[in-house]
Coordinates of C-alpha atoms (C1' of nucleotides) in Angstrom, one line a residue:
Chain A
X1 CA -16.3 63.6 -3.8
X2 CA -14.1 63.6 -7.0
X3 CA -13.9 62.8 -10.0
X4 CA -17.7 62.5 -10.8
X5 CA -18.0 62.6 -14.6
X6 CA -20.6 62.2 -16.8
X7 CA -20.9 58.6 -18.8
X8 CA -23.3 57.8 -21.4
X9 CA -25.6 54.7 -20.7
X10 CA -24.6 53.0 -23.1
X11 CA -20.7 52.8 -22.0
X12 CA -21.8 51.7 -17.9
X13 CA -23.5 48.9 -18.0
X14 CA -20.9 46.8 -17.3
X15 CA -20.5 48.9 -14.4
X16 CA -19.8 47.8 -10.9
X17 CA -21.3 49.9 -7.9
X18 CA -20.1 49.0 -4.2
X19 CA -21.6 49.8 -1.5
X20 CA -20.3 49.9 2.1
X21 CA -22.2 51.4 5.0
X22 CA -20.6 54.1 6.9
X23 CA -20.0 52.4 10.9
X24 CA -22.4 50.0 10.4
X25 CA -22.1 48.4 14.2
X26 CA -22.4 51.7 15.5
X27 CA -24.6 53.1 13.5
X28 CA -27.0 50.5 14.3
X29 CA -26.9 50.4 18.1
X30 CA -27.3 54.7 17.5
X31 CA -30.6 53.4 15.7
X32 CA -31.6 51.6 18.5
X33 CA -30.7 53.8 21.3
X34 CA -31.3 57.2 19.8
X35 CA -29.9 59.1 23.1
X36 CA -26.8 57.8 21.4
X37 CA -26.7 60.3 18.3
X38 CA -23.8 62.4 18.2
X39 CA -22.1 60.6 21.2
X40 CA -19.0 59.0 20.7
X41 CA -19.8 55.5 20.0
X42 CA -17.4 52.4 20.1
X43 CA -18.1 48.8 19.2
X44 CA -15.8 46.0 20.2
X45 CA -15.1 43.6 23.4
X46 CA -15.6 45.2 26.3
X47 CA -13.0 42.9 28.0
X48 CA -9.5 43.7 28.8
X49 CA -8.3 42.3 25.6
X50 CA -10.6 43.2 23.2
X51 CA -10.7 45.1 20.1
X52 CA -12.5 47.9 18.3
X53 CA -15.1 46.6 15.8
X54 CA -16.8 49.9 14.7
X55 CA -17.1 53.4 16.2
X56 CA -18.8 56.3 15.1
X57 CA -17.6 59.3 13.4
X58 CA -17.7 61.2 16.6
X59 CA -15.4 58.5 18.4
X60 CA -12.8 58.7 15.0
X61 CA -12.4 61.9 16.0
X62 CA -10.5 60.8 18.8
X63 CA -8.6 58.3 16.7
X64 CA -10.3 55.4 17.6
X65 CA -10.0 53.2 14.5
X66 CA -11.2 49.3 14.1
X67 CA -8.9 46.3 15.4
X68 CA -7.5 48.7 18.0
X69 CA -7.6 47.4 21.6
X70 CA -9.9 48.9 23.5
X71 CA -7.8 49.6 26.1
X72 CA -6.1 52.0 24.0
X73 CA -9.5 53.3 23.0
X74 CA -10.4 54.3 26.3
X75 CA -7.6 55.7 27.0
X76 CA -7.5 58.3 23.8
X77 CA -11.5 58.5 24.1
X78 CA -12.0 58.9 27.9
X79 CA -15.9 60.0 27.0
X80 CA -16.8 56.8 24.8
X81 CA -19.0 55.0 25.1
X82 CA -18.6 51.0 24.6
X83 CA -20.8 48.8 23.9
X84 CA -20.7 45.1 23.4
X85 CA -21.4 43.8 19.7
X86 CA -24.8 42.3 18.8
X87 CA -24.3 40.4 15.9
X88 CA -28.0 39.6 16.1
X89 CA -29.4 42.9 15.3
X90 CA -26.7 43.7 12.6
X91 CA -27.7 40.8 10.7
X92 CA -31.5 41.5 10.9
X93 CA -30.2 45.4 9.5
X94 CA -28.0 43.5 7.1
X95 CA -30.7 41.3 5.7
X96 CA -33.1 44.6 5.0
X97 CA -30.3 46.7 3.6
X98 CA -29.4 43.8 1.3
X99 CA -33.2 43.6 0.4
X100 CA -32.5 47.1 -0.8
X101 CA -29.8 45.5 -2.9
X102 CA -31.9 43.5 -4.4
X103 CA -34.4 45.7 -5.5
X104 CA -31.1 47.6 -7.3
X105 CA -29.6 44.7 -9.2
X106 CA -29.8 40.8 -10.3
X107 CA -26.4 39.9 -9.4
X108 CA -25.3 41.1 -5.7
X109 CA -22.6 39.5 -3.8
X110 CA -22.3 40.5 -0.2
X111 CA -18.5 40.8 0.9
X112 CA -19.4 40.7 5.0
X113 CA -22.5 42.2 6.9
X114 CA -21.8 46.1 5.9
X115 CA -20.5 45.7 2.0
X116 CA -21.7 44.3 -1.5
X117 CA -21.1 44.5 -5.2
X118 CA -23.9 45.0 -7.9
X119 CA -23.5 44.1 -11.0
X120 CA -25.8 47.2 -12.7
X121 CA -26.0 45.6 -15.8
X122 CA -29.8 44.9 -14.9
X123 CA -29.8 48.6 -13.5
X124 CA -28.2 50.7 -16.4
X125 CA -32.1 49.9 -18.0
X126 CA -33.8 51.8 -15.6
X127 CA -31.4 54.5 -14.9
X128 CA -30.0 57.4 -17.0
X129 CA -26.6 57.6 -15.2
X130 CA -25.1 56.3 -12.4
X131 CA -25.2 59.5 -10.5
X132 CA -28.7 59.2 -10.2
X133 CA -28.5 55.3 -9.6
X134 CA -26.2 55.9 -7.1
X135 CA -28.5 58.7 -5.3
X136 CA -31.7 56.6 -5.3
X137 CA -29.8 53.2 -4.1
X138 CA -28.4 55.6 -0.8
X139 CA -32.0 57.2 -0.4
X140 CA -33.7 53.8 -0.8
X141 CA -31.3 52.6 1.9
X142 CA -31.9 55.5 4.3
X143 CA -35.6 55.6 3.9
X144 CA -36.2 51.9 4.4
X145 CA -33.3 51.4 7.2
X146 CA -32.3 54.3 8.8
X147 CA -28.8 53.9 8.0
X148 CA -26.2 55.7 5.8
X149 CA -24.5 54.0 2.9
X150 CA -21.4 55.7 0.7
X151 CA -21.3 54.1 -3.0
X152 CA -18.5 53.5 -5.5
X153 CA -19.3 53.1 -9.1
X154 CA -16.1 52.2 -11.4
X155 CA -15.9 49.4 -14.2
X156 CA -14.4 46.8 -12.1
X157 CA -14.6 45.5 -8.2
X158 CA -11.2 47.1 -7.1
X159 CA -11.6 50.4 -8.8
X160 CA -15.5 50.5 -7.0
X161 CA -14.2 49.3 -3.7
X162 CA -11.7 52.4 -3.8
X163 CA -14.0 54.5 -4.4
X164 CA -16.5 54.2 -1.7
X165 CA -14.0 54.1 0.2
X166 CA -12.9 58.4 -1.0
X167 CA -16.8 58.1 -0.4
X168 CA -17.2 58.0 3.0
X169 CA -18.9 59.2 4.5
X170 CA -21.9 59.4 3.1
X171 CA -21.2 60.1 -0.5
X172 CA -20.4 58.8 -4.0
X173 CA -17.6 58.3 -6.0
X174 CA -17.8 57.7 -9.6
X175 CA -15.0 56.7 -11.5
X176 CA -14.9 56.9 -15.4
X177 CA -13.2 55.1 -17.5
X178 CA -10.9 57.6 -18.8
X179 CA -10.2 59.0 -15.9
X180 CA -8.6 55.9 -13.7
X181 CA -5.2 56.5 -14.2
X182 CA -5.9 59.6 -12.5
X183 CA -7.9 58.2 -9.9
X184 CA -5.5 55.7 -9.0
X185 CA -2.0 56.9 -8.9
X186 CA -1.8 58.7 -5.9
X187 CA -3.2 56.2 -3.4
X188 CA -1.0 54.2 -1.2
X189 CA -0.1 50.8 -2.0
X190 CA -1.9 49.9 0.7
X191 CA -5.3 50.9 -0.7
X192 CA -3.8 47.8 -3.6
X193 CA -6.5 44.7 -2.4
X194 CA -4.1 42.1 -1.1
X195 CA -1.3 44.2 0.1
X196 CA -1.1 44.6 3.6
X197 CA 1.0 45.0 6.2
X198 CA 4.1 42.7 4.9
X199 CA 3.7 43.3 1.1
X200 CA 3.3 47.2 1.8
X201 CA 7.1 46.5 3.5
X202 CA 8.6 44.6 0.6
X203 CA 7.2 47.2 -1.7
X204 CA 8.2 50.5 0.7
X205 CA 12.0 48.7 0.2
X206 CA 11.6 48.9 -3.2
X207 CA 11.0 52.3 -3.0
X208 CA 7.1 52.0 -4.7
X209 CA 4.6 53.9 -2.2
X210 CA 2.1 55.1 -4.6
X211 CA -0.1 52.7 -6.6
X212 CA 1.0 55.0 -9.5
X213 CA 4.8 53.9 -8.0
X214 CA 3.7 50.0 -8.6
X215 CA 2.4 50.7 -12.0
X216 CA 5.4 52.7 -13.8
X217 CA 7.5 49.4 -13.2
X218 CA 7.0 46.2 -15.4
X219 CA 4.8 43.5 -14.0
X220 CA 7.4 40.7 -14.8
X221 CA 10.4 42.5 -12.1
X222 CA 7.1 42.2 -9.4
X223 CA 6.4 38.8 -10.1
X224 CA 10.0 38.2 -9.3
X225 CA 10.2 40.1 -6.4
X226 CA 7.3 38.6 -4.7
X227 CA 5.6 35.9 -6.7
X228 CA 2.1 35.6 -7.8
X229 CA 0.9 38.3 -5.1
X230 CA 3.4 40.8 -7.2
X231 CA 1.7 39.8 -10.6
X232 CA -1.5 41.1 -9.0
X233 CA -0.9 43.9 -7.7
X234 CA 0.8 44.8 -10.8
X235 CA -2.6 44.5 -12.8
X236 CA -4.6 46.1 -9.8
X237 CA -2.2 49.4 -9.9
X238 CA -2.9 49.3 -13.8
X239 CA -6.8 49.3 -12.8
X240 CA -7.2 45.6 -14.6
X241 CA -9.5 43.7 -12.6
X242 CA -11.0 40.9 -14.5
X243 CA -13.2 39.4 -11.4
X244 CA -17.1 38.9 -12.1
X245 CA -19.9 39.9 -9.7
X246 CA -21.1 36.4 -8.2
X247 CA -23.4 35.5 -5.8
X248 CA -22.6 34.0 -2.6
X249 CA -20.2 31.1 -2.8
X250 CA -20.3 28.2 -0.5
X251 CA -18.5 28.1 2.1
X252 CA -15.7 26.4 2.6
X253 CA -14.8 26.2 6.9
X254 CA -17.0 27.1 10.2
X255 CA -14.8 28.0 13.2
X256 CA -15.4 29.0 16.4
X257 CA -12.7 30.4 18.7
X258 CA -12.1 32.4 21.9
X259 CA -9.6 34.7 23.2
X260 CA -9.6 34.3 27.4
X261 CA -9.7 36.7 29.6
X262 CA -7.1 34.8 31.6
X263 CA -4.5 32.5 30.2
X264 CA -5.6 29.1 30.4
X265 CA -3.1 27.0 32.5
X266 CA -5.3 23.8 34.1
X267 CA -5.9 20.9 32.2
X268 CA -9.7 20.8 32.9
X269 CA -10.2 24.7 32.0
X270 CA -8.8 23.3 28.5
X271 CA -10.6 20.7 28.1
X272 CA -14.1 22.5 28.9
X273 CA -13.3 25.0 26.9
X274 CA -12.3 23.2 23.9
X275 CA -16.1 21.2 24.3
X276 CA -17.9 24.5 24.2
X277 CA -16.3 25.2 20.8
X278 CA -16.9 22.1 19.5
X279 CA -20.3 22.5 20.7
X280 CA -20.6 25.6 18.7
X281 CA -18.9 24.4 15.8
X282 CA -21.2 21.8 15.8
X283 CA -24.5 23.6 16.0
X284 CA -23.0 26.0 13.4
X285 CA -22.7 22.8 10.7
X286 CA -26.3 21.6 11.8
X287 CA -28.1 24.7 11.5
X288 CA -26.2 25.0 7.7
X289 CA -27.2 21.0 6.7
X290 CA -23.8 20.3 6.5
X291 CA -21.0 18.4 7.5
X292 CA -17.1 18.1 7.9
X293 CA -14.4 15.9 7.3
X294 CA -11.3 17.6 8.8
X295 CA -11.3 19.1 11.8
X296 CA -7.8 21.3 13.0
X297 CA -7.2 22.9 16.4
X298 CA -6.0 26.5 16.7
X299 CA -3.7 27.4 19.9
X300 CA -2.4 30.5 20.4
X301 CA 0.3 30.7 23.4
X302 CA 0.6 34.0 25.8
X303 CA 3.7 35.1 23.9
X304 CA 0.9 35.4 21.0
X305 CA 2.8 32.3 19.1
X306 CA -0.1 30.4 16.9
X307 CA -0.5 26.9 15.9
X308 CA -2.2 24.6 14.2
X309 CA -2.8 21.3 14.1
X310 CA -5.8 19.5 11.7
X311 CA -6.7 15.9 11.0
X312 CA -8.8 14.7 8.2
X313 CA -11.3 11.9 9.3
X314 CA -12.5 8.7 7.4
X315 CA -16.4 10.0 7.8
X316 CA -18.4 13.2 7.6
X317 CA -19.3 14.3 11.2
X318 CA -21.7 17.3 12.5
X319 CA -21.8 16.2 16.5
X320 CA -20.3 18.3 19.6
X321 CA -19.0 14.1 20.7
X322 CA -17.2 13.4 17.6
X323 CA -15.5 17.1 16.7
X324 CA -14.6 17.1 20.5
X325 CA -12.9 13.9 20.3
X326 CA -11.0 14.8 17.1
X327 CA -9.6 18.0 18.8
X328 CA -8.9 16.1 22.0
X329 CA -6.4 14.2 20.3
X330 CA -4.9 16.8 18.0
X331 CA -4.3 19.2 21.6
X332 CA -2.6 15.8 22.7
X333 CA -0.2 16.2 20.2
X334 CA 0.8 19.4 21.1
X335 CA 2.9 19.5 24.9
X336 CA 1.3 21.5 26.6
X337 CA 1.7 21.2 30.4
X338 CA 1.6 24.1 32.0
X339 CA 2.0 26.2 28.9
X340 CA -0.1 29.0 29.1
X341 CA -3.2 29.5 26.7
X342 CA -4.4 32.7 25.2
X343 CA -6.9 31.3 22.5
X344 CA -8.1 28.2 21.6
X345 CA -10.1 27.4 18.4
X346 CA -11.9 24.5 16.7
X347 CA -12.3 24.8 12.9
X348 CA -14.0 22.7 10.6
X349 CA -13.3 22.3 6.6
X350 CA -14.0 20.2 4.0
X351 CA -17.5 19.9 4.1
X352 CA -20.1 18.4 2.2
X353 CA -24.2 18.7 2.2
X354 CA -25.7 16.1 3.5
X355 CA -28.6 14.2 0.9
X356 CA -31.3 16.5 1.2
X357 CA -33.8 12.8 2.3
X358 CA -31.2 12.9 5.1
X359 CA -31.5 16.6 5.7
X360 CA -35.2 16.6 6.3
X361 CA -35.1 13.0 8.1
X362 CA -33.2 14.9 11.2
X363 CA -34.0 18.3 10.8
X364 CA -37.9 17.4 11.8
X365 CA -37.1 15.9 14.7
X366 CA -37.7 17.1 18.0
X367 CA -34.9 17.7 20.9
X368 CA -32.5 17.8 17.8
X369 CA -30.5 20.1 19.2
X370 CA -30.9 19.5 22.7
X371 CA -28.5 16.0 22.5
X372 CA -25.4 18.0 22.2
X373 CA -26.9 20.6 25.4
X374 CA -27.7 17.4 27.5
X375 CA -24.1 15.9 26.6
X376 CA -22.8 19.3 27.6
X377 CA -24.5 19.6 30.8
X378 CA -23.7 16.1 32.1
X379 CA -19.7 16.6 31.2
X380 CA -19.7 20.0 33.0
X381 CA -20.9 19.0 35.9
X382 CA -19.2 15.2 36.5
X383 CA -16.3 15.8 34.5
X384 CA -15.2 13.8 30.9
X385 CA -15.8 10.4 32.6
X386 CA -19.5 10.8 33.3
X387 CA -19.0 9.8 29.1
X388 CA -18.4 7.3 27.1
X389 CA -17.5 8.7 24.0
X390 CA -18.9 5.9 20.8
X391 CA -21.2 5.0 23.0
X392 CA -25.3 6.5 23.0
X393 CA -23.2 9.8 21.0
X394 CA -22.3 7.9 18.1
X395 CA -26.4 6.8 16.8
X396 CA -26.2 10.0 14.9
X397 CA -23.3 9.0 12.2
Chain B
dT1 C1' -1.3 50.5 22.6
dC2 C1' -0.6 45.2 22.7
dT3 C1' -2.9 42.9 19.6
dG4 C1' -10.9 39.7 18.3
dG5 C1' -13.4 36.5 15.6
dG6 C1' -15.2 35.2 11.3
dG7 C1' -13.3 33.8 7.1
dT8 C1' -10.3 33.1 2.1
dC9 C1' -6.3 32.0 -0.6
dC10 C1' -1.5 30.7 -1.3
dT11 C1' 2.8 28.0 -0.7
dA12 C1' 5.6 24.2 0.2
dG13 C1' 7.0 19.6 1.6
dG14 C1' 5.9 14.8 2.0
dA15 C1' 3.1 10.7 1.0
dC16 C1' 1.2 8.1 -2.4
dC17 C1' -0.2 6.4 -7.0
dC18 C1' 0.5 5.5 -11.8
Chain C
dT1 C1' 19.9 -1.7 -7.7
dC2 C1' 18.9 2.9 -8.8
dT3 C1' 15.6 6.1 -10.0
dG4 C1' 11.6 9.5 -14.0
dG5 C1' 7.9 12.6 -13.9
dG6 C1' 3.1 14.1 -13.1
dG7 C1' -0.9 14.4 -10.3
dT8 C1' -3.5 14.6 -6.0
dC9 C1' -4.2 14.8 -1.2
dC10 C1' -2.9 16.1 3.4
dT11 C1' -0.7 19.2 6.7
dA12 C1' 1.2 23.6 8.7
dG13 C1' 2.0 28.2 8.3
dG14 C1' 1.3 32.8 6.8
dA15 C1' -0.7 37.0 4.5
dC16 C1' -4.8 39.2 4.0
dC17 C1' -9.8 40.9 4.4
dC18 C1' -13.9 42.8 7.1

DNA sequence: TCTGGGGTCCTAGGACCC
DNA sequence: TCTGGGGTCCTAGGACCC
């Protein structure tokens, strides 16, 4: 839980705290299944080729990590037990720990169900020190939630992310502003936000595997090395990070994809499958009151080769009929017979709101939703024929 | 061990316009 | 007949994050 130092008030307000809670997933289906506690708990698909999500402290003890296949998990953590994700109930914990949030600071900005930044400029009025600040924000979130939450408080949004990150779990990690240099240099490069599995390659061949390694070496011999991405991670290993707190951004895409349990060989198996994530795309952009303009196809082949294909329409569309029709044609232009599919996806991005007169014109009205269901229904069961796509579908553009 | 699903951002080439 | 330079949009792929 080092380096905690003391800072005057005066010098952290233009602190940044963030917060991450410790295996949220997990820690939430523990909350609602206390015979759970101290078990060995693992989130993640329960299929044959899914992947780790979350487990609890008890599971990491087995080396279950996140984004490991679960396969692998059972096998190293004979004893776990797995549970299906519930996205449902993490968002309604999400939504009342961000509450808490809220109460903390103005400006929050939410990085994914389980992590945010404050801004504690508001705070650093009401609180003598960020020790303290930090203590009340974890107790606030315990008391109100049930859940645990480790907190980073630094002067910028890479030094805080780090930080929670020693944190865990359950603790807090302040780091002063004299003290980052210290801090920092003896982390791996990977802990540097943007360098992953590639970068941390190009930078293990130049012999850098500290963050302090990135900094001793000028910034200009990065940038050649490995473009814009070396330029930042020259100013991150210096500590410089100039990014604000913000509030949620718009967003830019809404996907929807699916990993099979079996390969996907048979023309009709495509085809439905592709409808029911058109369908979901679909709903997604209706229940957000907006629509899209380009619309691009993911396939990923069994020997885990991924493609794309997109195509940007004249018009806006929201509906399951048009999106389907869009990603009909842009599979068609992919050869596929008998190839074998691991994952299909439908994606789409430039989107606009609709006028808010429209908004409300089509949101009131009954059976909204139900169109696209019906449509569904009907193809299922007599096959893509049953429809004529432009015809009764299109009264909604 | 064999690789999810939701996203963002960057790059680079080609089309097209002025 | 040969050929500029800048800007924007579209498309495909890839790295990365949680």
């Amino acid at each position: 839980m080092t380096p905690v130092a003391k800072v005057k008030s005066s010098a952290w307000a233009s602190s940044i705290l963030h917060a991450d809670m410790d295996a949220f997933y997990a820690s939430v289906e523990i909350l609602g299944d206390p015979a759970l506690a101290g078990k060995p708990v693992i989130v993640g698909g329960t299929s044959s080729r899914g992947v780790v999500t979350s487990a609890s402290y008890e599971a990491r003890k087995f080396g279950v990590r996140s984004a490991m296949p679960t396969t692998h998990a059972r096998r190293i953590c004979p004893g776990g037990i797995f549970i299906q994700p519930n996205f449902g109930a993490y968002s309604e914990k999400s939504r009342q720990v961000r509450s808490v949030f809220d109460s903390f600071s103005h400006v929050v900005e939410p990085l994914s169900l389980d992590e945010a930044f404050l801004d504690l400029e508001s705070a650093a009025r009401m609180w003598p020190n960020p020790p303290t600040l930090a203590e009340a924000l974890k107790d606030q979130v315990y008391r109100r939630t049930g859940l645990v939450v480790s907190v980073g408080v630094a002067p910028n949004k890479f030094l805080a992310k780090l930080a929670s990150k020693q944190a865990k779990p359950d603790g807090i990690v302040i780091v002063a502003p004299g003290r980052i240099e210290e801090f920092l240099n003896p982390i791996s490069v990977r802990g540097l936000w943007g360098v992953g599995e590639q970068t941390a390659n190009v930078l293990e061949r130049l012999g850098l595997r500290t963050i302090g390694d990135v900094a001793a070496i000028p910034a200009g011999t990065l940038e050649r090395a490995m473009g814009s991405v070396g330029l930042t991670i020259a100013q991150l290993a210096r500590g410089n990070d100039r990014r604000p707190v913000t509030a949620e951004a718009p967003c830019k895409s809404m996907g929807a994809e699916e990993t099979f349990e079996q390969d996907l060989v048979e023309e009709s198996q495509i085809a439905r499958a592709l409808l029911k994530l058109s369908d979901r795309v679909a709903s997604r952009l209706r229940a957000h009151g907006v629509s899209a303009q380009t619309i691009t196809v993911k396939v990923r082949f069994a020997n885990f080769t991924t493609t794309t294909r997109s195509h940007t329409l004249r018009h806006e569309i929201d509906n399951t009929a048009g999106i389907y029709e869009t990603a009909v044609k842009l599979l068609g232009r992919l050869a596929l017979s008998r190839t074998r599919i691991r994952l299909l996806g439908v994606s789409a991005s430039k989107l606009s709101e609709w006028p808010a007169s429209v908004q409300l014109g089509l949101k009131g009205l009954p059976g909204w939703s139900r169109v696209d269901k019906a449509v569904d229904q009907v193809r299922m069961r007599f096959g893509e024929s049953a429809l004529g796509f432009g015809s009764f579908l299109d009264w909604r553009d």
